[in-house]
Each structure stands twice: as structure tokens, then as C-alpha cells.
């Protein structure tokens, strides 16, 4: 993927696992390795939601993670965007209609960017991050 424009801010992401099978986590880890090197654009994972611009969520939101997800979302400063990685978080995926689901994610908190796939490839995740950055810039410019 070619990034053709320069962004006016570095994007820091906080990853939240709402009950995934860890397949999406492996792809997120692959996306931040030197092969793709998103840190050259200032994109990196941070250890606390209080420092994050984007919330990267995997998994379908199981019952015990709903309150934690709401708390993490509330802890993030504005402006913020939410990126849902993987089919589970978008629709429930293979866990659709399970007894223990509170999701999908957009039934718990608002989602700005969807990255489909089970799991999505690193290129798709990085594309989603670029979309999240564009959305952040639109929010800063007064839009939504
Ligand atoms: S979308 Fe697929 S790979 Fe990702 S957490 Fe769900 S089942 Fe696992």
C-alpha cells in the first residue's frame, strides 16, 4: 500500500481484546513488525487508553468484557476513533448468536472503521489505520 499524503499527527493505538480467538491478534502483531514498519509514520501501540487516539478492538464482545470495553472507551481522550478488526467484532462472526455475547462491537460503543476478515491480513489492518487517521483529521476539521 502506498501512503501518498503526509499526516499532521502520529497515531497512537490501544488494542483491546473483547474475547477473540487470538487469530486477529497475531495479524495485528504481524502488522507492527519491521516488515511493514508502521512506526515510520508514527503509528504505534500504546499501553494505556489515556494516551491513545484510536481504539483497536478484536473479538465479538463477550459478557465479561462489555463493562471493561465501556470503561476503556470512556478513558480515551477526545478526539478518538474506534476501529473494529475482524469479522467477530463486526457481526459476531463464527460466534454469532452465542449465549455469552453482548456484541457485536457497534452495539456497545460507536465504531468508525471496520476491517473485515477472519482474520484480516496486516495490509488490511494498516489500511484501516489510515482510514482511522483520515477520520481523526476530519473530526479535527469540524466534521464527523
Ligand atoms: S475474526 Fe476470526 S480470527 Fe479474528 S477473533 Fe474472530 S474468529 Fe478469530
Short mmCIF file of N, CA, C and O in Angstrom, two decimals, residues 23-69:
data_model
loop_
_atom_site.label_atom_id
_atom_site.label_comp_id
_atom_site.label_asym_id
_atom_site.label_seq_id
_atom_site.Cartn_x
_atom_site.Cartn_y
_atom_site.Cartn_z
N UNK A 23 -6.64 -15.05 16.70
CA UNK A 23 -6.21 -15.01 15.30
C UNK A 23 -5.96 -13.58 14.86
O UNK A 23 -4.96 -13.27 14.20
N UNK A 24 -6.87 -12.67 15.22
CA UNK A 24 -6.71 -11.26 14.83
C UNK A 24 -5.50 -10.65 15.53
O UNK A 24 -4.81 -9.80 14.95
N UNK A 25 -5.22 -11.07 16.76
CA UNK A 25 -4.06 -10.53 17.49
C UNK A 25 -2.76 -10.86 16.75
O UNK A 25 -1.86 -10.03 16.65
N UNK A 26 -2.69 -12.07 16.23
CA UNK A 26 -1.48 -12.47 15.52
C UNK A 26 -1.27 -11.59 14.30
O UNK A 26 -0.15 -11.18 13.98
N UNK A 27 -2.37 -11.23 13.62
CA UNK A 27 -2.24 -10.37 12.44
C UNK A 27 -1.88 -8.94 12.84
O UNK A 27 -1.16 -8.25 12.12
N UNK A 28 -2.40 -8.48 13.99
CA UNK A 28 -2.02 -7.14 14.47
C UNK A 28 -0.54 -7.11 14.80
O UNK A 28 0.17 -6.17 14.44
N UNK A 29 -0.06 -8.15 15.46
CA UNK A 29 1.38 -8.23 15.77
C UNK A 29 2.18 -8.25 14.47
O UNK A 29 3.20 -7.55 14.34
N UNK A 30 1.71 -9.00 13.48
CA UNK A 30 2.41 -9.03 12.19
C UNK A 30 2.44 -7.65 11.55
O UNK A 30 3.43 -7.24 10.95
N UNK A 31 1.35 -6.89 11.73
CA UNK A 31 1.26 -5.57 11.10
C UNK A 31 2.23 -4.56 11.71
O UNK A 31 2.59 -3.58 11.06
N UNK A 32 2.67 -4.80 12.96
CA UNK A 32 3.59 -3.83 13.58
C UNK A 32 5.04 -4.29 13.55
O UNK A 32 5.90 -3.66 14.15
N UNK A 33 5.31 -5.39 12.85
CA UNK A 33 6.70 -5.86 12.74
C UNK A 33 7.47 -5.02 11.72
O UNK A 33 6.87 -4.28 10.93
N UNK A 34 8.82 -5.14 11.71
CA UNK A 34 9.62 -4.35 10.76
C UNK A 34 9.28 -4.60 9.29
O UNK A 34 9.59 -3.77 8.45
N UNK A 35 8.63 -5.71 8.98
CA UNK A 35 8.27 -5.94 7.58
C UNK A 35 7.37 -4.82 7.05
O UNK A 35 7.50 -4.39 5.91
N UNK A 36 6.42 -4.38 7.88
CA UNK A 36 5.51 -3.31 7.48
C UNK A 36 5.93 -1.97 8.08
O UNK A 36 5.70 -0.91 7.50
N UNK A 37 6.52 -2.02 9.26
CA UNK A 37 7.11 -0.86 9.93
C UNK A 37 6.20 0.37 9.97
O UNK A 37 6.58 1.44 9.48
N UNK A 38 5.01 0.26 10.57
CA UNK A 38 4.14 1.45 10.61
C UNK A 38 4.69 2.56 11.50
O UNK A 38 4.23 3.70 11.41
N UNK A 39 5.70 2.25 12.33
CA UNK A 39 6.26 3.29 13.20
C UNK A 39 6.94 4.39 12.40
O UNK A 39 7.12 5.50 12.90
N UNK A 40 7.31 4.09 11.15
CA UNK A 40 7.92 5.17 10.35
C UNK A 40 6.92 6.28 10.08
O UNK A 40 7.29 7.40 9.73
N UNK A 41 5.62 5.99 10.22
CA UNK A 41 4.58 7.01 10.09
C UNK A 41 4.12 7.51 11.46
O UNK A 41 3.13 8.24 11.54
N UNK A 42 4.78 7.07 12.50
CA UNK A 42 4.39 7.48 13.86
C UNK A 42 3.26 6.64 14.42
O UNK A 42 2.69 6.97 15.46
N UNK A 43 2.90 5.54 13.74
CA UNK A 43 1.80 4.68 14.19
C UNK A 43 2.37 3.61 15.13
O UNK A 43 3.25 2.85 14.73
N UNK A 44 1.88 3.59 16.37
CA UNK A 44 2.38 2.56 17.28
C UNK A 44 1.33 2.22 18.32
O UNK A 44 0.38 2.98 18.55
N UNK A 45 1.52 1.03 18.94
CA UNK A 45 0.63 0.62 20.02
C UNK A 45 1.10 1.25 21.32
O UNK A 45 2.30 1.36 21.57
N UNK A 46 0.15 1.69 22.15
CA UNK A 46 0.49 2.23 23.46
C UNK A 46 -0.17 1.37 24.54
O UNK A 46 -1.10 0.63 24.28
N UNK A 47 0.34 1.50 25.77
CA UNK A 47 -0.08 0.61 26.85
C UNK A 47 -1.27 1.09 27.65
O UNK A 47 -1.70 0.41 28.57
N UNK A 48 -1.78 2.27 27.34
CA UNK A 48 -2.92 2.78 28.11
C UNK A 48 -3.88 3.53 27.19
O UNK A 48 -3.44 4.25 26.28
N UNK A 49 -5.18 3.38 27.42
CA UNK A 49 -6.16 4.12 26.59
C UNK A 49 -6.05 5.63 26.76
O UNK A 49 -6.45 6.38 25.89
N UNK A 50 -5.48 6.07 27.89
CA UNK A 50 -5.38 7.52 28.14
C UNK A 50 -4.41 8.21 27.19
O UNK A 50 -4.40 9.43 27.08
N UNK A 51 -3.56 7.45 26.51
CA UNK A 51 -2.60 8.04 25.56
C UNK A 51 -3.01 7.76 24.11
O UNK A 51 -2.26 8.11 23.20
N UNK A 52 -4.15 7.13 23.90
CA UNK A 52 -4.47 6.61 22.57
C UNK A 52 -5.40 7.52 21.77
O UNK A 52 -6.26 8.20 22.33
N UNK A 53 -5.19 7.52 20.44
CA UNK A 53 -6.09 8.22 19.51
C UNK A 53 -7.13 7.25 18.95
O UNK A 53 -8.23 7.65 18.60
N UNK A 54 -6.72 6.00 18.79
CA UNK A 54 -7.61 5.01 18.18
C UNK A 54 -7.68 3.77 19.06
O UNK A 54 -6.67 3.32 19.61
N UNK A 55 -8.89 3.26 19.20
CA UNK A 55 -9.12 2.02 19.95
C UNK A 55 -9.28 0.90 18.93
O UNK A 55 -10.21 0.93 18.12
N UNK A 56 -8.37 -0.06 18.96
CA UNK A 56 -8.40 -1.19 18.03
C UNK A 56 -9.01 -2.38 18.78
O UNK A 56 -8.42 -2.88 19.73
N UNK A 57 -10.19 -2.80 18.34
CA UNK A 57 -10.91 -3.85 19.07
C UNK A 57 -10.97 -5.13 18.25
O UNK A 57 -11.29 -5.10 17.06
N UNK A 58 -10.65 -6.23 18.90
CA UNK A 58 -10.83 -7.55 18.29
C UNK A 58 -11.82 -8.33 19.15
O UNK A 58 -11.99 -8.04 20.34
N UNK A 59 -12.47 -9.29 18.52
CA UNK A 59 -13.39 -10.15 19.26
C UNK A 59 -14.82 -9.63 19.24
O UNK A 59 -15.08 -8.48 18.92
N UNK A 60 -15.76 -10.49 19.62
CA UNK A 60 -17.19 -10.18 19.47
C UNK A 60 -17.84 -9.51 20.68
O UNK A 60 -19.05 -9.32 20.69
N UNK A 61 -17.09 -9.17 21.71
CA UNK A 61 -17.56 -8.60 22.99
C UNK A 61 -18.37 -9.65 23.78
O UNK A 61 -19.60 -9.70 23.70
N UNK A 62 -17.64 -10.44 24.50
CA UNK A 62 -18.31 -11.41 25.38
C UNK A 62 -18.81 -10.68 26.63
O UNK A 62 -18.39 -9.56 26.92
N UNK A 63 -19.71 -11.34 27.36
CA UNK A 63 -20.38 -10.68 28.50
C UNK A 63 -19.40 -10.04 29.48
O UNK A 63 -19.56 -8.91 29.89
N UNK A 64 -18.35 -10.77 29.87
CA UNK A 64 -17.47 -10.24 30.91
C UNK A 64 -16.60 -9.10 30.42
O UNK A 64 -15.98 -8.41 31.23
N UNK A 65 -16.52 -8.88 29.11
CA UNK A 65 -15.68 -7.80 28.60
C UNK A 65 -16.46 -6.52 28.29
O UNK A 65 -15.86 -5.48 28.02
N UNK A 66 -17.78 -6.55 28.33
CA UNK A 66 -18.56 -5.37 27.96
C UNK A 66 -18.25 -4.18 28.86
O UNK A 66 -17.96 -3.08 28.38
N UNK A 67 -18.29 -4.37 30.17
CA UNK A 67 -18.03 -3.25 31.09
C UNK A 67 -16.60 -2.73 30.94
O UNK A 67 -16.37 -1.53 31.02
N UNK A 68 -15.67 -3.65 30.74
CA UNK A 68 -14.27 -3.23 30.55
C UNK A 68 -14.12 -2.41 29.28
O UNK A 68 -13.40 -1.41 29.25
N UNK A 69 -14.81 -2.82 28.22
CA UNK A 69 -14.75 -2.07 26.96
C UNK A 69 -15.33 -0.66 27.16
O UNK A 69 -14.74 0.33 26.71
#
